[in-house]
């Protein structure tokens, strides 16, 4: 109750202060009137009674202070007074206030923006119930030199039935489908999932129902679930869609459910989910091409789940047969083991290190901005020394003066934070727009409550950082000296520049660290752009994807004839010089790695040599501009006659036969039961995984072939089309290409329409993203550091005008004065460079995982950045030095 009464009193003092003051005045006035009336009754005149009452009562301002103290509001009132005083001081110096606030806004805004990304990607929990229970099911196969192996259907079926640690376990695989019958044919992203994947994620449909075990059984009616975005975009958010059918890859599928807007899974743009419908009777070992997710039972640890999977893996080997051409011993020799990991770790991948490096870089910018503002505050407080001394002489304690200084810093930090939040909002939008396509959880990057709380915390940190420096400097024992000092005596005290000089050296050091980091990323980017990707002029290669579903065309030969006809009509488009089909475009993903054995090579028991699989038509290699080192390209006759031939990339024959030309005529196959295939050509290496990764050893198969991987016939129904044309990337070309494709089949949508350099740029997006952020951070730190250096030298010159006048009166020449000032400024810069180089040597090792073709201690980068800083620092010092050299000695001697 007492607390409540006190809070009411405090609230009244804060929000109804004038009313409370009036009540106190009336109370004291009433008391004086009572005392005066008593004295008047004792015989004093009215005037004398009032005078005597005032004398007896004393100054009631003192009693008001005692009342405020008794109420516990004195501190608040003093804070309010200091706050108003601080606001007045900043309002009287608009130039200083604007510069300081903008400087802090740059630092705080940049820090807040990067923290938004860190928060959205790394810190926020995944958007599922109890996300800590979700794990990604991975395996490892050291016998095959494979660190990360996806689970296969056989693993899933056994884990589902015999596990002891999972609540649910599900399997999924991403693919694209053609949706027709809803207007223009469209190719959309889709997921095949087992019925227990959505329960494992804790996702429930917004409309309709989820998949059941019956839906997931082989031969069940075709059903489909829609994502919220697709439901709104293509079906107009029609709530009556449940039970209706849409045509997916030529099949009618009944819509049974719509997922909520909050459901986030798989690639952006996911539209449909269909049941995987695994057939246990037709399941073999292997086929490690699915993504597995499990939800642990409450209290189960990751180690216990891994142990459970390790228990089940031998049972998997005993429960399912090996695929044709393989033996069970090959799987035993692979030594498959569990490698479960938290789903969040799986989603984030290796972006954590990149974002923490960027956060550290931006943090240095914030520190640089704080040092700059602290320097400005020091200058400003220097000019207020006499005012502070007078306040101290009138009774203001050091605590009160320190509080006032801290409040001024707090107001500046608050201004900077407010502007910084606005700046961060703009920067976050820009970062999301330019973020690499592989950046996970991109749609979860926002300025939310956590980010605002972070900004407030940063504001308090900034307040202490910029406020404590003048507090420690000017509220000590020297406070009273200010009254006795004149301007000249102040100019003679060099020790006052030490704090400012120290901060300037720190700023220069931090600028060097950031610029070296930026320089290393620039060198990395240049090294990547100089890597020969294996193809020529990617901006002139237009790519897109089509899909000819089996429900639409069953005969594999007819599929190839359709694809050949599509290519023929595309080649007839004006400006097209060549065109070809392949399973995937370089750097476009969709990799397939598997075994390839050479007939004349000996393999150790259990050895499974992995190589990249590619399927292509005649003209694909020519369209890429890849060199045909030996032999020949495929022909359409190879396709239709199912001739057992293959083309290999340069790396494979160098591993097996030392010289690429020796590969022509050699024989290779994928399994023991497959046909031997003759190598008819050797093509140059292509960096399929990005310029920073080694080019894989690849094997090119015809898009129609037989007896490969145990399959009687294999045809690529979802090829990527590559077109070389100077019109690549233009809508006019694509319009003519669409007409050419639809003249063969009007139900074939075109998807993933990009030029090849889109995929090349995407492979370097992480490097360019890091480079841009570090370059901006380095530029800001350089600007702030140089401004700080200039202000210190300029201030030093203004304080040494009298000294300069004396020197020139005694015979010093202008060059002597110029050298004197430059020497002082450059000594600070050199010290800062020394500290910065030491710090950079220690810190740039954290960039190691992001660098390519350059070492973290690259001497060229260190020397170049140091020279740039020296030149810029020299320019910053020269302007005030030149001004000092022009001083008139007579004027300087009269200077006070």
Coordinates of N, CA and C in Angstrom, one line a residue, residues 456-567:
X456 N 18.1 -0.4 -28.2 CA 18.1 0.3 -26.9 C 19.3 0.0 -26.1
X457 N 19.7 -1.3 -26.1 CA 20.9 -1.7 -25.4 C 22.1 -1.1 -25.9
X458 N 22.1 -1.0 -27.3 CA 23.3 -0.3 -27.9 C 23.3 1.1 -27.5
X459 N 22.1 1.7 -27.4 CA 22.1 3.2 -27.0 C 22.7 3.4 -25.6
X460 N 22.3 2.5 -24.7 CA 22.9 2.6 -23.3 C 24.4 2.4 -23.4
X461 N 24.8 1.4 -24.2 CA 26.3 1.2 -24.3 C 27.0 2.4 -24.9
X462 N 26.4 3.0 -25.9 CA 26.9 4.2 -26.5 C 26.9 5.4 -25.5
X463 N 25.8 5.5 -24.7 CA 25.8 6.5 -23.7 C 27.0 6.5 -22.8
X464 N 27.2 5.3 -22.3 CA 28.3 5.1 -21.3 C 29.7 5.3 -22.0
X465 N 29.8 4.9 -23.3 CA 31.1 5.0 -24.0 C 31.4 6.4 -24.3
X466 N 30.4 7.2 -24.8 CA 30.8 8.6 -25.2 C 30.7 9.5 -24.0
X467 N 29.9 9.1 -23.0 CA 29.7 10.0 -21.8 C 30.8 9.9 -20.8
X468 N 31.3 8.7 -20.6 CA 32.3 8.5 -19.5 C 33.6 9.2 -19.8
X469 N 34.0 9.3 -21.1 CA 35.3 9.9 -21.4 C 35.4 11.3 -20.8
X470 N 34.4 12.2 -21.2 CA 34.5 13.6 -20.6 C 34.3 13.6 -19.1
X471 N 33.5 12.6 -18.6 CA 33.2 12.6 -17.1 C 34.5 12.3 -16.4
X472 N 35.2 11.3 -16.9 CA 36.5 10.9 -16.2 C 37.5 12.0 -16.4
X473 N 37.4 12.7 -17.5 CA 38.5 13.7 -17.8 C 38.3 15.0 -17.0
X474 N 37.0 15.4 -16.8 CA 36.7 16.8 -16.4 C 36.0 16.9 -15.1
X475 N 35.6 15.8 -14.4 CA 34.9 15.9 -13.1 C 35.8 15.5 -12.0
X476 N 37.2 15.4 -12.2 CA 38.1 15.0 -11.2 C 38.6 16.2 -10.4
X477 N 39.8 16.1 -9.9 CA 40.3 17.1 -9.0 C 40.6 18.4 -9.7
X478 N 40.7 18.3 -11.1 CA 41.1 19.5 -11.8 C 39.9 20.4 -12.1
X479 N 38.7 20.1 -11.6 CA 37.5 20.8 -11.9 C 37.6 22.3 -11.5
X480 N 38.2 22.5 -10.3 CA 38.3 23.8 -9.8 C 39.3 24.7 -10.4
X481 N 40.3 24.1 -11.2 CA 41.3 24.8 -11.8 C 40.8 25.7 -13.0
X482 N 39.6 25.3 -13.5 CA 39.1 26.0 -14.7 C 38.9 27.5 -14.4
X483 N 38.6 27.9 -13.2 CA 38.3 29.3 -12.9 C 39.6 30.1 -13.0
X484 N 40.8 29.5 -12.7 CA 42.0 30.2 -12.7 C 42.7 30.2 -14.1
X485 N 42.2 29.4 -15.1 CA 42.8 29.3 -16.3 C 42.4 30.3 -17.4
X486 N 43.3 30.8 -18.1 CA 42.9 31.6 -19.3 C 43.0 30.7 -20.5
X487 N 42.6 31.2 -21.6 CA 42.7 30.5 -22.9 C 44.1 30.2 -23.2
X488 N 45.0 31.1 -23.0 CA 46.4 30.9 -23.3 C 47.0 29.7 -22.5
X489 N 46.7 29.7 -21.2 CA 47.2 28.6 -20.4 C 46.6 27.3 -20.8
X490 N 45.4 27.3 -21.3 CA 44.8 26.1 -21.8 C 45.6 25.6 -23.0
X491 N 45.9 26.5 -23.9 CA 46.6 26.1 -25.1 C 48.0 25.5 -24.8
X492 N 48.5 25.8 -23.6 CA 49.9 25.4 -23.4 C 49.8 24.0 -22.8
X493 N 48.7 23.4 -22.5 CA 48.6 22.1 -21.8 C 48.4 21.0 -22.8
X494 N 49.5 20.3 -23.2 CA 49.5 19.3 -24.2 C 48.8 18.0 -23.7
X495 N 48.8 17.9 -22.4 CA 48.2 16.6 -21.9 C 46.7 16.5 -22.2
X496 N 46.1 17.7 -22.4 CA 44.6 17.6 -22.7 C 44.3 17.0 -24.1
X497 N 45.4 16.9 -24.9 CA 45.1 16.3 -26.2 C 45.3 14.8 -26.2
X498 N 45.9 14.3 -25.1 CA 46.2 12.9 -25.1 C 45.0 12.0 -25.3
X499 N 43.9 12.3 -24.5 CA 42.7 11.5 -24.7 C 42.2 11.5 -26.1
X500 N 42.2 12.7 -26.7 CA 41.7 12.7 -28.0 C 42.6 12.1 -29.0
X501 N 43.9 12.2 -28.8 CA 44.9 11.6 -29.7 C 44.8 10.1 -29.6
X502 N 44.6 9.6 -28.4 CA 44.5 8.1 -28.2 C 43.3 7.6 -28.9
X503 N 42.1 8.3 -28.9 CA 41.0 7.8 -29.6 C 41.2 7.9 -31.1
X504 N 41.9 8.9 -31.6 CA 42.1 9.0 -33.0 C 43.0 7.8 -33.5
X505 N 44.0 7.4 -32.7 CA 44.8 6.3 -33.1 C 44.0 5.0 -33.1
X506 N 43.1 4.9 -32.2 CA 42.2 3.7 -32.2 C 41.3 3.7 -33.4
X507 N 40.8 4.9 -33.8 CA 40.0 5.0 -35.0 C 40.7 4.6 -36.2
X508 N 42.0 5.1 -36.3 CA 42.8 4.7 -37.5 C 43.1 3.2 -37.5
X509 N 43.3 2.6 -36.3 CA 43.6 1.2 -36.2 C 42.3 0.4 -36.7
X510 N 41.2 0.8 -36.2 CA 39.9 0.1 -36.6 C 39.7 0.2 -38.1
X511 N 39.9 1.4 -38.6 CA 39.7 1.6 -40.1 C 40.6 0.7 -40.8
X512 N 41.9 0.5 -40.4 CA 42.8 -0.3 -41.1 C 42.3 -1.8 -41.1
X513 N 41.8 -2.2 -39.9 CA 41.3 -3.6 -39.8 C 40.2 -3.9 -40.8
X514 N 39.3 -2.9 -40.9 CA 38.1 -3.1 -41.8 C 38.6 -3.0 -43.2
X515 N 39.5 -2.0 -43.5 CA 39.9 -1.9 -44.9 C 40.7 -3.1 -45.4
X516 N 41.5 -3.7 -44.5 CA 42.3 -4.9 -44.8 C 41.3 -6.0 -45.1
X517 N 40.2 -6.1 -44.3 CA 39.2 -7.2 -44.5 C 38.5 -7.0 -45.9
X518 N 38.2 -5.7 -46.1 CA 37.6 -5.4 -47.4 C 38.5 -5.7 -48.6
X519 N 39.8 -5.4 -48.4 CA 40.8 -5.6 -49.4 C 41.0 -7.1 -49.7
X520 N 40.9 -7.9 -48.6 CA 41.0 -9.4 -48.8 C 39.8 -9.9 -49.6
X521 N 38.6 -9.4 -49.3 CA 37.4 -9.8 -50.0 C 37.5 -9.4 -51.5
X522 N 38.0 -8.2 -51.7 CA 38.2 -7.7 -53.1 C 39.1 -8.7 -53.9
X523 N 40.2 -9.0 -53.2 CA 41.2 -9.9 -53.9 C 40.5 -11.3 -54.1
X524 N 39.7 -11.7 -53.1 CA 39.0 -13.0 -53.3 C 38.1 -12.9 -54.5
X525 N 37.3 -11.8 -54.6 CA 36.4 -11.6 -55.7 C 37.1 -11.6 -57.0
X526 N 38.2 -10.9 -57.1 CA 38.9 -10.9 -58.3 C 39.5 -12.2 -58.7
X527 N 39.9 -13.0 -57.7 CA 40.4 -14.3 -58.0 C 39.3 -15.2 -58.5
X528 N 38.1 -15.1 -58.0 CA 37.0 -15.9 -58.4 C 36.6 -15.5 -59.9
X529 N 36.6 -14.2 -60.2 CA 36.3 -13.8 -61.5 C 37.3 -14.3 -62.6
X530 N 38.5 -14.6 -62.1 CA 39.6 -15.0 -63.1 C 39.6 -16.5 -63.2
X531 N 38.8 -17.2 -62.4 CA 38.7 -18.7 -62.6 C 38.0 -19.0 -63.9
X532 N 38.6 -19.9 -64.7 CA 37.9 -20.3 -66.0 C 36.8 -21.3 -65.6
X533 N 35.6 -20.9 -65.8 CA 34.5 -21.8 -65.3 C 34.3 -23.0 -66.2
X534 N 34.9 -22.9 -67.4 CA 34.7 -24.1 -68.3 C 33.8 -23.8 -69.4
X535 N 33.1 -22.6 -69.4 CA 32.2 -22.2 -70.4 C 32.5 -20.8 -70.8
X536 N 32.0 -20.3 -71.9 CA 32.4 -19.0 -72.5 C 31.2 -18.1 -72.6
X537 N 31.4 -16.8 -72.2 CA 30.4 -15.8 -72.4 C 29.0 -16.2 -71.9
X538 N 29.0 -16.4 -70.6 CA 27.7 -16.9 -70.0 C 26.5 -16.0 -70.2
X539 N 26.8 -14.7 -70.3 CA 25.7 -13.7 -70.5 C 25.0 -13.9 -71.8
X540 N 25.6 -14.6 -72.7 CA 25.0 -14.9 -74.0 C 24.4 -16.2 -74.1
X541 N 24.2 -16.9 -73.0 CA 23.5 -18.2 -73.0 C 22.2 -18.1 -72.2
X542 N 21.1 -18.3 -72.9 CA 19.8 -18.3 -72.3 C 19.4 -19.7 -71.9
X543 N 19.0 -19.8 -70.7 CA 18.6 -21.2 -70.2 C 17.2 -21.1 -69.7
X544 N 16.5 -22.3 -69.7 CA 15.2 -22.5 -69.1 C 15.0 -24.0 -69.0
X545 N 13.9 -24.3 -68.3 CA 13.6 -25.8 -68.1 C 12.2 -26.1 -68.5
X546 N 12.1 -27.3 -69.1 CA 10.8 -27.8 -69.4 C 10.6 -29.2 -68.8
X547 N 9.4 -29.7 -68.8 CA 9.2 -31.0 -68.2 C 8.1 -31.7 -69.1
X548 N 8.4 -32.9 -69.6 CA 7.5 -33.7 -70.3 C 7.0 -34.9 -69.5
X549 N 5.9 -34.8 -68.7 CA 5.6 -35.8 -67.8 C 5.2 -37.1 -68.5
X550 N 5.4 -38.2 -67.8 CA 5.1 -39.5 -68.3 C 3.6 -39.7 -68.6
X551 N 2.8 -38.9 -67.8 CA 1.3 -39.0 -68.0 C 1.0 -38.4 -69.4
X552 N 1.8 -37.5 -69.9 CA 1.6 -36.8 -71.1 C 2.1 -37.5 -72.3
X553 N 3.4 -38.0 -72.2 CA 4.1 -38.8 -73.2 C 4.8 -40.0 -72.5
X554 N 4.3 -41.2 -72.8 CA 4.9 -42.3 -72.2 C 6.2 -42.9 -72.9
X555 N 6.1 -42.9 -74.2 CA 7.2 -43.5 -74.9 C 8.5 -42.7 -74.8
X556 N 9.6 -43.2 -74.3 CA 10.9 -42.5 -74.2 C 11.4 -41.9 -75.5
X557 N 11.2 -42.8 -76.6 CA 11.7 -42.3 -77.9 C 10.9 -41.1 -78.3
X558 N 9.6 -41.1 -78.1 CA 8.8 -40.0 -78.5 C 9.2 -38.7 -77.7
X559 N 9.6 -38.9 -76.4 CA 10.0 -37.8 -75.6 C 11.2 -37.1 -76.3
X560 N 12.2 -38.0 -76.7 CA 13.4 -37.5 -77.3 C 13.1 -36.8 -78.6
X561 N 12.2 -37.4 -79.4 CA 11.8 -36.7 -80.7 C 11.2 -35.3 -80.4
X562 N 10.4 -35.2 -79.4 CA 9.8 -33.9 -79.0 C 10.9 -32.9 -78.6
X563 N 11.9 -33.4 -77.8 CA 13.0 -32.5 -77.4 C 13.8 -32.1 -78.6
X564 N 14.0 -33.1 -79.5 CA 14.8 -32.7 -80.7 C 14.0 -31.7 -81.6
X565 N 12.7 -31.9 -81.7 CA 11.9 -30.9 -82.5 C 11.9 -29.5 -81.8
X566 N 11.9 -29.5 -80.5 CA 11.9 -28.2 -79.8 C 13.2 -27.5 -80.1
X567 N 14.3 -28.3 -80.0 CA 15.6 -27.7 -80.3 C 15.7 -27.2 -81.8

